[in-house]
mmCIF file of C-alpha atoms and ligand atoms in Angstrom:
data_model
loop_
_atom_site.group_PDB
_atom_site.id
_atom_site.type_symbol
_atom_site.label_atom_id
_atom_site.label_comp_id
_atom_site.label_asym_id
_atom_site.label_seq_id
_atom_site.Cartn_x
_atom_site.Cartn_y
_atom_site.Cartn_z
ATOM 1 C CA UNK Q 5 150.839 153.576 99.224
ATOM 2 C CA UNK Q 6 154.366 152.411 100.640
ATOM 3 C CA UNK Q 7 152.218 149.059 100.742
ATOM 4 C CA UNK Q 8 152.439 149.026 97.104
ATOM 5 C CA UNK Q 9 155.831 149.187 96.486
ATOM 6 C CA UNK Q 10 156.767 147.293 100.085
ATOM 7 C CA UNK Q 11 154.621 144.456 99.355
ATOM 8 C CA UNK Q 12 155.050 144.111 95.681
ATOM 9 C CA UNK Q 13 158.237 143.536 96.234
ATOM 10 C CA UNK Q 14 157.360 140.186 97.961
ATOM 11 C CA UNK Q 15 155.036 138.954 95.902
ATOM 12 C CA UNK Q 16 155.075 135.709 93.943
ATOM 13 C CA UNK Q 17 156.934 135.748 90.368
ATOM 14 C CA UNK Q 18 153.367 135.623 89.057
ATOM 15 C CA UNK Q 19 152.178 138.420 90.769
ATOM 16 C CA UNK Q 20 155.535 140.503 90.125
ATOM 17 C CA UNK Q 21 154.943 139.723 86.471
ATOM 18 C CA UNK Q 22 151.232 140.806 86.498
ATOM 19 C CA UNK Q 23 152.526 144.401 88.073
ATOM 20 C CA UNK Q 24 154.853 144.392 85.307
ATOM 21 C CA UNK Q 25 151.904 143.878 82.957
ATOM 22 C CA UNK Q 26 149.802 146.313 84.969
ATOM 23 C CA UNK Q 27 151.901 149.818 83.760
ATOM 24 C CA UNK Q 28 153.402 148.645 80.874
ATOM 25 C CA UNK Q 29 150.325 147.673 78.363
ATOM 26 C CA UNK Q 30 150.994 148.870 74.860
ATOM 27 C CA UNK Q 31 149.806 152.587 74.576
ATOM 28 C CA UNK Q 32 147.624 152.196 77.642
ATOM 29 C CA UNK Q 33 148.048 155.237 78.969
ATOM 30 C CA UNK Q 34 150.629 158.690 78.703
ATOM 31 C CA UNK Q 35 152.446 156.949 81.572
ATOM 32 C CA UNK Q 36 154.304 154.538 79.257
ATOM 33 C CA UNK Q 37 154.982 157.431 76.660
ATOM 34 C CA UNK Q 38 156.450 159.591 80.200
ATOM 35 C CA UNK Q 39 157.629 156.822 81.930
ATOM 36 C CA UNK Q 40 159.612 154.862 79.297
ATOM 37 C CA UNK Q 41 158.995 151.844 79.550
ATOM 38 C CA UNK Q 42 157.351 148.980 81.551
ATOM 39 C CA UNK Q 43 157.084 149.204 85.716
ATOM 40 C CA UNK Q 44 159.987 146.856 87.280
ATOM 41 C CA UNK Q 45 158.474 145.422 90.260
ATOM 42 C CA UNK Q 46 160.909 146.760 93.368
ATOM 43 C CA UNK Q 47 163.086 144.022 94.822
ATOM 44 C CA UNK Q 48 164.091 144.566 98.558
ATOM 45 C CA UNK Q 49 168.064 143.758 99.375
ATOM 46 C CA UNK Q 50 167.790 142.272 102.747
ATOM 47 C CA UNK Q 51 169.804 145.688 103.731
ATOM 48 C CA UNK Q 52 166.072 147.348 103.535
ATOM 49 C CA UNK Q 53 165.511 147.338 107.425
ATOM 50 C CA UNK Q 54 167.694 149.315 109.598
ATOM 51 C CA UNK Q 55 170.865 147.576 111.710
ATOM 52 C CA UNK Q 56 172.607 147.342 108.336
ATOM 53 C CA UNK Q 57 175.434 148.434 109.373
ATOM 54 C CA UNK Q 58 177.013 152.142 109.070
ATOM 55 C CA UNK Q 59 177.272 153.880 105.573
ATOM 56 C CA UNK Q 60 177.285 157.567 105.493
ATOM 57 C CA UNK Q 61 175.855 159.274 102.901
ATOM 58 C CA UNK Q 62 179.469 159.802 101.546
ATOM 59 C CA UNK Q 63 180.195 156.097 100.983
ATOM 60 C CA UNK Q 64 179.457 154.469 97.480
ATOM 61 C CA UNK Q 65 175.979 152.737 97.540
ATOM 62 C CA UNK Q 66 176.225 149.131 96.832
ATOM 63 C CA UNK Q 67 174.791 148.404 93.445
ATOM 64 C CA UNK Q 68 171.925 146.245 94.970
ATOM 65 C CA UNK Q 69 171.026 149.582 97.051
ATOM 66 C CA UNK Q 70 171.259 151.686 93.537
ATOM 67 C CA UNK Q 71 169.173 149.275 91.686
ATOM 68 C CA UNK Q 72 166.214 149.167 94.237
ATOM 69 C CA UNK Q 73 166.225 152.617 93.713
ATOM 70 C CA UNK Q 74 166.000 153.067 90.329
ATOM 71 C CA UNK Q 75 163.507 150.453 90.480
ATOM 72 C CA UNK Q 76 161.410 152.156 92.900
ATOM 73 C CA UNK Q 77 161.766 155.348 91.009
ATOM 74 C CA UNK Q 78 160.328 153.610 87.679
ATOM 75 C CA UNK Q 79 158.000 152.379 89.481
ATOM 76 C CA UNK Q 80 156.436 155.780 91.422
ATOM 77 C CA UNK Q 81 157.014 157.132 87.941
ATOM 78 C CA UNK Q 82 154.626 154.946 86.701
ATOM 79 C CA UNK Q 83 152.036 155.189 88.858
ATOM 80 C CA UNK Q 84 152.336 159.057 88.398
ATOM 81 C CA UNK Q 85 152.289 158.711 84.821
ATOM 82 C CA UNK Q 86 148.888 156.691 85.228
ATOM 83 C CA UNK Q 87 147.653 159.339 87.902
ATOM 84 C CA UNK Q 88 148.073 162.602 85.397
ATOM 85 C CA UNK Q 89 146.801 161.101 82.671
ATOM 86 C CA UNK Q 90 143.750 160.419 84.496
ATOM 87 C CA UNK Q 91 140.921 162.643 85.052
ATOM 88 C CA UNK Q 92 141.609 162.880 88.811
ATOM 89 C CA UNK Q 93 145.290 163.596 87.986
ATOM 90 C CA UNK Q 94 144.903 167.404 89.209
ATOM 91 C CA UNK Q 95 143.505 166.590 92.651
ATOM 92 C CA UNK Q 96 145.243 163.688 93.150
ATOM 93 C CA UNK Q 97 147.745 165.213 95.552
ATOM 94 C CA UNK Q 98 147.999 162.089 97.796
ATOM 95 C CA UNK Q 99 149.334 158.837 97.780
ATOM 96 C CA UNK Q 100 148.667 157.324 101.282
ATOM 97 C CA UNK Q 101 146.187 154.923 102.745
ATOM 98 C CA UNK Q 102 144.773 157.892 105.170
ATOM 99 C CA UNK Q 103 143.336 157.651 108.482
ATOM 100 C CA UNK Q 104 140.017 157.973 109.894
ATOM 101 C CA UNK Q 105 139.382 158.917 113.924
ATOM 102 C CA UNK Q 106 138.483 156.138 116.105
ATOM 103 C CA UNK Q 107 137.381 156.340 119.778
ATOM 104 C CA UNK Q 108 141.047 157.212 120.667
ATOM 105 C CA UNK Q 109 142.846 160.230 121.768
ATOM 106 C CA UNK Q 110 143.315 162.094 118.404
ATOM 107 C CA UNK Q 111 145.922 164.443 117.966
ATOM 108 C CA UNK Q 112 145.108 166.700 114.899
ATOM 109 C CA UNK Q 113 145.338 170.191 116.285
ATOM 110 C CA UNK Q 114 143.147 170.984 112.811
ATOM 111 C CA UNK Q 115 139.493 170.200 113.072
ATOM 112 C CA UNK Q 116 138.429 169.138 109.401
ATOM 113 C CA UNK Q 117 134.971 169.905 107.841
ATOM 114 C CA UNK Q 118 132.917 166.996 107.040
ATOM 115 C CA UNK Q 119 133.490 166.903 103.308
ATOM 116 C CA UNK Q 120 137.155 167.704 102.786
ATOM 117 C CA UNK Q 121 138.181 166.662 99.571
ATOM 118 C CA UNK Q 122 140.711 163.680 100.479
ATOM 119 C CA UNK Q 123 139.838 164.155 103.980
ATOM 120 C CA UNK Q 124 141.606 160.702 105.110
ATOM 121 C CA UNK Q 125 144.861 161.534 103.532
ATOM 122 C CA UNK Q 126 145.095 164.858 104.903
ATOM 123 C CA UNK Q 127 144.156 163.851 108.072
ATOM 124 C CA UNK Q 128 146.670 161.500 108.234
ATOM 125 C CA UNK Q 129 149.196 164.431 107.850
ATOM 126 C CA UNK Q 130 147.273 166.301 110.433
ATOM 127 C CA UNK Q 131 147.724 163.587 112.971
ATOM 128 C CA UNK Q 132 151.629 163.605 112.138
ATOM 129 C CA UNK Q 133 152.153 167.304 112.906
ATOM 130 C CA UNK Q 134 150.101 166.846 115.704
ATOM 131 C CA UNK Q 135 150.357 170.319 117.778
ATOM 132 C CA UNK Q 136 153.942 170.711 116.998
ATOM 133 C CA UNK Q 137 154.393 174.591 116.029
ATOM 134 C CA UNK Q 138 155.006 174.910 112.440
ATOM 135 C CA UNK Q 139 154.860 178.857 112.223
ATOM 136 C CA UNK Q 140 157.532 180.490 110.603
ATOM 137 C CA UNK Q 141 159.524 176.999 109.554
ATOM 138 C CA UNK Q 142 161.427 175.970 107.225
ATOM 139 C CA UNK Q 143 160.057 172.344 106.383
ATOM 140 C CA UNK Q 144 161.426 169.772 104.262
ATOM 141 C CA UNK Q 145 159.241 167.045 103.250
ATOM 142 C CA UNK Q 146 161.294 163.913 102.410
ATOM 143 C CA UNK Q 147 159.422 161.416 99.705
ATOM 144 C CA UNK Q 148 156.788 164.080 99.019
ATOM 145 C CA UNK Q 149 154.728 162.422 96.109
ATOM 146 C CA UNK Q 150 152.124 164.396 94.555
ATOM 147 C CA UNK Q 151 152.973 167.500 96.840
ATOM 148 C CA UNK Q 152 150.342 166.525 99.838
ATOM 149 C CA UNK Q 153 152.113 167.228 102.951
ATOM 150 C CA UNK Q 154 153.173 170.323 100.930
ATOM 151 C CA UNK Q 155 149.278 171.477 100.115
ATOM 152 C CA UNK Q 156 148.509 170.605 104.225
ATOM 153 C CA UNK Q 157 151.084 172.982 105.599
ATOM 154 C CA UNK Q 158 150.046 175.630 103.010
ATOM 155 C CA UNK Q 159 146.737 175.129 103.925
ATOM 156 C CA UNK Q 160 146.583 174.902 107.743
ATOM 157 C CA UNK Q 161 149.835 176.584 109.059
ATOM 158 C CA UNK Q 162 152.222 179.768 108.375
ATOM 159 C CA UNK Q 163 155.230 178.122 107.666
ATOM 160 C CA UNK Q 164 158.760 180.286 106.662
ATOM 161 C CA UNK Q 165 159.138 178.076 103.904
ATOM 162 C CA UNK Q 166 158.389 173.998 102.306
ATOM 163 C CA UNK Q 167 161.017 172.298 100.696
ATOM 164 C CA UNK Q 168 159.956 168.745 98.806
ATOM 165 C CA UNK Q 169 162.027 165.827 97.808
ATOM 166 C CA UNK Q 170 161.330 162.659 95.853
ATOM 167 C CA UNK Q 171 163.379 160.082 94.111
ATOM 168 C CA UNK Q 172 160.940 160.134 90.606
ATOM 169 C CA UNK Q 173 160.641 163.153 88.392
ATOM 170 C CA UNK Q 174 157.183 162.473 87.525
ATOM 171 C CA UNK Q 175 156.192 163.370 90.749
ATOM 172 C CA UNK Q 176 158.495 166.228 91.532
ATOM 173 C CA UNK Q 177 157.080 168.023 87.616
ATOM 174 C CA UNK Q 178 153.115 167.294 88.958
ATOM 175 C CA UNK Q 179 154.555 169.094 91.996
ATOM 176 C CA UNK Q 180 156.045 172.034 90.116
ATOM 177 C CA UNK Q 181 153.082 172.025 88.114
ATOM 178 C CA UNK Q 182 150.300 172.055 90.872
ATOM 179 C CA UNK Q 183 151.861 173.800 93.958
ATOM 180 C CA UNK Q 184 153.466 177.270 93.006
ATOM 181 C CA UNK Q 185 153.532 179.319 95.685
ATOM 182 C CA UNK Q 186 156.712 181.838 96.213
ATOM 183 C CA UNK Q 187 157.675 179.797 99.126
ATOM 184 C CA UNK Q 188 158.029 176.228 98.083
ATOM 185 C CA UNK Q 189 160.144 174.496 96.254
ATOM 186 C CA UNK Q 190 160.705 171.052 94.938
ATOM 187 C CA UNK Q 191 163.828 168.908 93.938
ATOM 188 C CA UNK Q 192 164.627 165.311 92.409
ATOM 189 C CA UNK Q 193 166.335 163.967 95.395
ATOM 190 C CA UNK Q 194 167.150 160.193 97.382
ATOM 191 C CA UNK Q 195 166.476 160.105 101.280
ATOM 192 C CA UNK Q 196 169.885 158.855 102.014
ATOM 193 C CA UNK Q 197 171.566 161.432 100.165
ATOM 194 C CA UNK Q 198 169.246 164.379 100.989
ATOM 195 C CA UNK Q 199 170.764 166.946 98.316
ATOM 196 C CA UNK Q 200 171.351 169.866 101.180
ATOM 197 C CA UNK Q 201 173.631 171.701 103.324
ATOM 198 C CA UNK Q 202 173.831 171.158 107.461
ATOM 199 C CA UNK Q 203 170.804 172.435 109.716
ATOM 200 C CA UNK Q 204 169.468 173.727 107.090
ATOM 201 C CA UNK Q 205 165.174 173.015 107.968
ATOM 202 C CA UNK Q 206 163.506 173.334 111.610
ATOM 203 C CA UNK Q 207 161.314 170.398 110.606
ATOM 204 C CA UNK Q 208 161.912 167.001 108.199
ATOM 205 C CA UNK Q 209 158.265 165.406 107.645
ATOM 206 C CA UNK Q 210 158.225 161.654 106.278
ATOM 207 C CA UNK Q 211 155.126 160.358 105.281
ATOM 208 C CA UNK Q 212 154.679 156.612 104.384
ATOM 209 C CA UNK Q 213 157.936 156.440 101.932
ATOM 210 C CA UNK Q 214 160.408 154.824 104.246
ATOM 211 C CA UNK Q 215 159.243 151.452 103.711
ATOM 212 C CA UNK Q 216 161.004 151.851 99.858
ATOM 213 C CA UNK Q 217 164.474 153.626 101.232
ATOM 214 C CA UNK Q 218 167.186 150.193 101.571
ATOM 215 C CA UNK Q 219 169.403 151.680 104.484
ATOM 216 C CA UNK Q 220 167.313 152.931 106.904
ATOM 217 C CA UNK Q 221 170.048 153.876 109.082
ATOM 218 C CA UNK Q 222 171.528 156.303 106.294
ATOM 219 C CA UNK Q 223 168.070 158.324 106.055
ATOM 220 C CA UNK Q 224 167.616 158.489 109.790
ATOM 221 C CA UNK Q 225 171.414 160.336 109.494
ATOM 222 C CA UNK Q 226 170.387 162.778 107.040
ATOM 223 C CA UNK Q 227 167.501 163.802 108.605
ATOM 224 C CA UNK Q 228 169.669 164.746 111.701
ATOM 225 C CA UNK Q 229 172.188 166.094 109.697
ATOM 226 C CA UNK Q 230 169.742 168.789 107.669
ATOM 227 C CA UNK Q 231 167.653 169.447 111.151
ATOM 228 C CA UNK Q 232 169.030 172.678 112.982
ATOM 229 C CA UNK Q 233 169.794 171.742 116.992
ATOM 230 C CA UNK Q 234 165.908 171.071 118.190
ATOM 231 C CA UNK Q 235 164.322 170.616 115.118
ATOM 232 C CA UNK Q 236 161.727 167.568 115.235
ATOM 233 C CA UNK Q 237 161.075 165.164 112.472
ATOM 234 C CA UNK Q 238 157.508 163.583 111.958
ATOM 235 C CA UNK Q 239 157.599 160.518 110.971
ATOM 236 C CA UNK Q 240 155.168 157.575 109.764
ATOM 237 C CA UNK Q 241 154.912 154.977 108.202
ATOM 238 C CA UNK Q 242 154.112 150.929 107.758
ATOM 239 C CA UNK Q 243 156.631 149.491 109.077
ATOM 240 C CA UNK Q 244 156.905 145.129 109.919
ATOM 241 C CA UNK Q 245 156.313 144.403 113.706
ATOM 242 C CA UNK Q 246 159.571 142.722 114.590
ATOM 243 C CA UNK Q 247 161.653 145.259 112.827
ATOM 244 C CA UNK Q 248 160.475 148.305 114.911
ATOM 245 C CA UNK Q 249 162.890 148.045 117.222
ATOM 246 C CA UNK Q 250 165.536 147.937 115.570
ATOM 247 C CA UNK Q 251 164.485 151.119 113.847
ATOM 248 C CA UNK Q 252 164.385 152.596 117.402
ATOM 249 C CA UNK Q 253 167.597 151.303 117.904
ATOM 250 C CA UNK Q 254 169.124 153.283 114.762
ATOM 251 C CA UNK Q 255 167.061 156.659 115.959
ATOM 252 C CA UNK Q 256 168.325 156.881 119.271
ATOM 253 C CA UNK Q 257 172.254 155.733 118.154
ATOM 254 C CA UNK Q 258 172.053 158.756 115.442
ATOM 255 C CA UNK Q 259 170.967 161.212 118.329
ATOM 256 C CA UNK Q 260 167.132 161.982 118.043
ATOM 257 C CA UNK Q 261 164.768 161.632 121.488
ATOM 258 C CA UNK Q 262 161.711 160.115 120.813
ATOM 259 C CA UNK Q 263 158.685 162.227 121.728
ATOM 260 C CA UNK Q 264 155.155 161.244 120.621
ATOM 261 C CA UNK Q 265 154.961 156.781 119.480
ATOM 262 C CA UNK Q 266 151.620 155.797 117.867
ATOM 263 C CA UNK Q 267 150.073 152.846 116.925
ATOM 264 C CA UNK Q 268 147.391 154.068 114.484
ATOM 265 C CA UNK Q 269 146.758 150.665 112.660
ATOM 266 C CA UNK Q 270 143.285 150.692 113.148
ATOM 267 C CA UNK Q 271 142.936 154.310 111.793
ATOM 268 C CA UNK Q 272 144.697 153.518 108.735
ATOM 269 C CA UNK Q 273 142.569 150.329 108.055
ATOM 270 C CA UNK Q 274 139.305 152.491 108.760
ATOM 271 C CA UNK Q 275 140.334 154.551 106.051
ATOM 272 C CA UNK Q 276 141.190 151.720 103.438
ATOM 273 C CA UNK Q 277 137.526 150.433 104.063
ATOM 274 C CA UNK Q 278 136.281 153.666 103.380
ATOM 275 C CA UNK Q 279 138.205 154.773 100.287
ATOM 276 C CA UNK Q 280 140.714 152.370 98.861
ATOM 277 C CA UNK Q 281 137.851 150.475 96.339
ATOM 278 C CA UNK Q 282 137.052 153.855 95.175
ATOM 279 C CA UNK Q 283 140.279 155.225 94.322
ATOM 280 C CA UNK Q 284 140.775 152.678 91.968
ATOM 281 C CA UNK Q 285 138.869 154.400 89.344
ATOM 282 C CA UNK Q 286 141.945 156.948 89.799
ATOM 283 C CA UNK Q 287 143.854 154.396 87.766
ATOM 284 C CA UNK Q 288 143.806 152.732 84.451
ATOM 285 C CA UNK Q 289 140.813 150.824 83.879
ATOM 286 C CA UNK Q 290 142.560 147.777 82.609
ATOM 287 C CA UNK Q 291 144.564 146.921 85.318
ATOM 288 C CA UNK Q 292 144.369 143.855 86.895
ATOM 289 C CA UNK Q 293 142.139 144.219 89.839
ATOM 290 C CA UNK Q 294 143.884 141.968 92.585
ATOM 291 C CA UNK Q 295 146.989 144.359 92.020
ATOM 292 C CA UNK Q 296 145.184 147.334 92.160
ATOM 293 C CA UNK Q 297 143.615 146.027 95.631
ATOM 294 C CA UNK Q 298 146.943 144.704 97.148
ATOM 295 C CA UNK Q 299 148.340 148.473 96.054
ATOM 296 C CA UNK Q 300 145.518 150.750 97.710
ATOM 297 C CA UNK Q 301 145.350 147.791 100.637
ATOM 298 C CA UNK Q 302 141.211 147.500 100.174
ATOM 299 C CA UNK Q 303 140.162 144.641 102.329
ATOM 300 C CA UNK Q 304 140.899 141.652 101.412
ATOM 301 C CA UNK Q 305 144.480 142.347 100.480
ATOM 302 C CA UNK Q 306 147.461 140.548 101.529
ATOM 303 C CA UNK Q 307 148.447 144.634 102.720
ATOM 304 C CA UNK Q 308 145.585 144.424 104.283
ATOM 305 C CA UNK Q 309 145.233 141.658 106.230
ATOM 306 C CA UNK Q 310 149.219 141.941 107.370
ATOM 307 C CA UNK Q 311 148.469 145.425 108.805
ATOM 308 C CA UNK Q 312 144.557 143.254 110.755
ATOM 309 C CA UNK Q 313 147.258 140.249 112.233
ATOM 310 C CA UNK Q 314 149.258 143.200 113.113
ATOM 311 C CA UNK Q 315 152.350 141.612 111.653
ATOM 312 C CA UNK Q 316 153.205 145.209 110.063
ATOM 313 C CA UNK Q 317 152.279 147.990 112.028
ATOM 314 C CA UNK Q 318 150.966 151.629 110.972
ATOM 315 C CA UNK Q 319 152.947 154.056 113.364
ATOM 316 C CA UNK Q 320 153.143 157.822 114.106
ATOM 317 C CA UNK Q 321 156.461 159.292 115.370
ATOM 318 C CA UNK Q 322 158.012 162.240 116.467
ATOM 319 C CA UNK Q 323 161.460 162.731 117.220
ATOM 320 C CA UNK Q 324 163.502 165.940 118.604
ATOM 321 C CA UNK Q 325 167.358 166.379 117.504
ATOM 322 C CA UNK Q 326 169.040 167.804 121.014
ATOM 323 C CA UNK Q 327 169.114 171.922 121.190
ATOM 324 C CA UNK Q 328 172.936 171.405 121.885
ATOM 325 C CA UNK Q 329 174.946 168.497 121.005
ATOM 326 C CA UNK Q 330 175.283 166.030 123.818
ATOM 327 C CA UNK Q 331 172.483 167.544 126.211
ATOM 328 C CA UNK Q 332 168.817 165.753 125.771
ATOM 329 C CA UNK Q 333 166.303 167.633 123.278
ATOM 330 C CA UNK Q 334 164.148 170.634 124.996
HETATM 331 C C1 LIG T 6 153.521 156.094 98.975
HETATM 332 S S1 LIG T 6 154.241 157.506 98.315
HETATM 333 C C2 LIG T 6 153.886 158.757 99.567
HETATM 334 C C3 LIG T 6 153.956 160.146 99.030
HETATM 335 C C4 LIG T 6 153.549 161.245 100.017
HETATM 336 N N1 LIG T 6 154.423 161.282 101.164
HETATM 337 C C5 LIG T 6 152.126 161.097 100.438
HETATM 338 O O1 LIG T 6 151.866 160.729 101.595
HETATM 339 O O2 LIG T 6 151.244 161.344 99.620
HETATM 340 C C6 LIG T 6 155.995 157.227 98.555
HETATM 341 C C7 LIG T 6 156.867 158.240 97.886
HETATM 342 O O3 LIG T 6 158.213 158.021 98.299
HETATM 343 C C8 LIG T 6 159.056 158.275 97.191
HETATM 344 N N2 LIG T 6 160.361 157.604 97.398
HETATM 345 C C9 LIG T 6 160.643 156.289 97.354
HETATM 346 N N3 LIG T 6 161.944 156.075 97.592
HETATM 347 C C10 LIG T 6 162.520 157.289 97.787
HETATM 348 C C11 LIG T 6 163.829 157.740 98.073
HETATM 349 N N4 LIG T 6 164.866 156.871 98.212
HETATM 350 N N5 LIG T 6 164.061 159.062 98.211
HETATM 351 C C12 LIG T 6 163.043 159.955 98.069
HETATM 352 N N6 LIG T 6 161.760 159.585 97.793
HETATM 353 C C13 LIG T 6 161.511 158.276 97.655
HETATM 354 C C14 LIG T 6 158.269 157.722 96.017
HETATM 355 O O4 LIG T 6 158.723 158.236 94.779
HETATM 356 C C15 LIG T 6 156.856 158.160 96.375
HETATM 357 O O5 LIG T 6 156.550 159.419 95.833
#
């Protein structure tokens, strides 16, 4: 739900102040005991889109880049706080709109049975590793949520090993919590400063969490700096129309060759027709309602409808860092 945090963040004081209202209700849930506090609706610094101009991950972040973070961190906090305390807490292990298969060429290597419990959202992973070769990995899954992409690979493929990041802690102790397997591991950790060594993972998976990261350039950096020479990174997201290529732009500049573009707009908005109304039962019942909607993009939406005029765009990726420096990825 990058929507949520993306498009809260330019919504109308009123509607900021509702969100506000929405996780922070006087002994509503566990989330406020966990969380601390009410959500802080996350402002974007008009840095958010990539072309911001270099800033390695060694450079102090400007404080309007720190506070969107700890914003956005509050606020994923919050809606994990609301998530565990929930009855569908334990099998919540997804927090993306999902995608359902239209007439098009689909790309899922993994043929799911008809009842899959949260078939949409782990489809949508499916169709983002595609047939790229995941045995014997090492995988690091940047903005990992509720462990998903994590619980796909585990599921479907033989990876060496999963590594997951994400900014809020409330996330990363579900994912401790839910996923123990000797293999995996999960850290706190920010996109832009991606808290490892050099080529140290064969594959980086992103999965609808750039939208919240303010230097786009920065992350795209990191993720070539942990990738070993040919390691891919699969990558989607939401992203707005006119920005996309500048975000091209920055991924070609930092060194990766694009392999597999996607539009899968329509997928993504098949699946919000078919699950986002439901999932709101997932969350407090006393939330307001035209949130809730605008967060899980059910029709109607302002998400919504930006993602039907096409003015934001629901796109698959994959990139390949070059086997050798200098020489086009094999
Ligand atoms: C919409 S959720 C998607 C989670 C997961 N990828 C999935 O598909 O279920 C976005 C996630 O990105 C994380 N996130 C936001 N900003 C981040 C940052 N700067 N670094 C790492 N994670 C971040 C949030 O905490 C949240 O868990």
């Amino acid at each position: 739900m990058p929507e949520l945090a993306n498009r809260l963040a330019g919504l109308s004081e009123d509607k900021r102040r509702l969100l506000e209202h929405l996780l922070s209700q006087e002994g509503r849930s566990s989330a406020k005991a966990r969380t601390g506090g009410a959500l802080v609706a996350p402002s974007r610094p008009s840095a958010t889109t990539s072309g911001s101009g270099p800033q390695t991950s060694g450079v102090e972040e400007s404080a309007g880049s720190v506070e969107v973070k700890a914003n956005y961190q509050r606020f994923y906090d919050a809606v994990n706080g609301q998530l565990d305390a929930s009855v569908f807490g334990p099998f919540s292990f997804f927090l993306n709109y999902g995608y359902v298969p239209d007439l098009g060429p689909q790309h899922s290597a993994i043929q799911l049975p008809d009842h899959f419990v949260n078939k949409n959202s782990v489809r949508l992973m499916l169709e983002v590793i595609g047939n790229f070769d995941l045995r014997d990995r090492r995988i690091l899954d940047v903005g990992c949520g509720r462990g998903g992409m994590v619980f796909v690979v585990k599921q479907f493929f033989a990876a060496r090993t999963i590594q997951g990041v994400d900014l809020s802690p409330n996330a990363i102790a579900f994912c401790r919590a839910n996923h123990r397997y000797d293999n995996v591991r999960f850290d706190e950790g920010d996109a832009e400063r991606l808290p490892f060594e050099d080529a140290q993972f064969d594959v980086v998976t992103n999965v609808e969490s750039s939208h919240s990261y303010p230097n786009l350039d920065v992350f795209y950096a990191e993720v070539f700096r942990v990738l070993v020479p040919g390691g891919g990174f699969l990558y989607t997201d939401v992203m707005p129309m006119e920005a996309i290529p500048g975000y091209l732009a920055s991924l070609k500049k930092v060194g990766f060759t694009m392999e597999v573009e996607r539009d899968i707009t329509t997928n993504v908005l098949l699946s919000c027709d078919e699950v986002s109304r439901t999932r709101v039962g997932a969350f407090d019942a006393g939330n307001d309602p035209d949130l809730m909607h605008n967060f899980l993009a059910a029709p109607g939406s302002q998400v919504y409808d930006d993602m039907q005029a096409r003015r934001w765009s629901y796109r698959i990726y994959r990139f390949r860092k070059p086997a050798k420096a200098g020489t086009p990825a094999d």
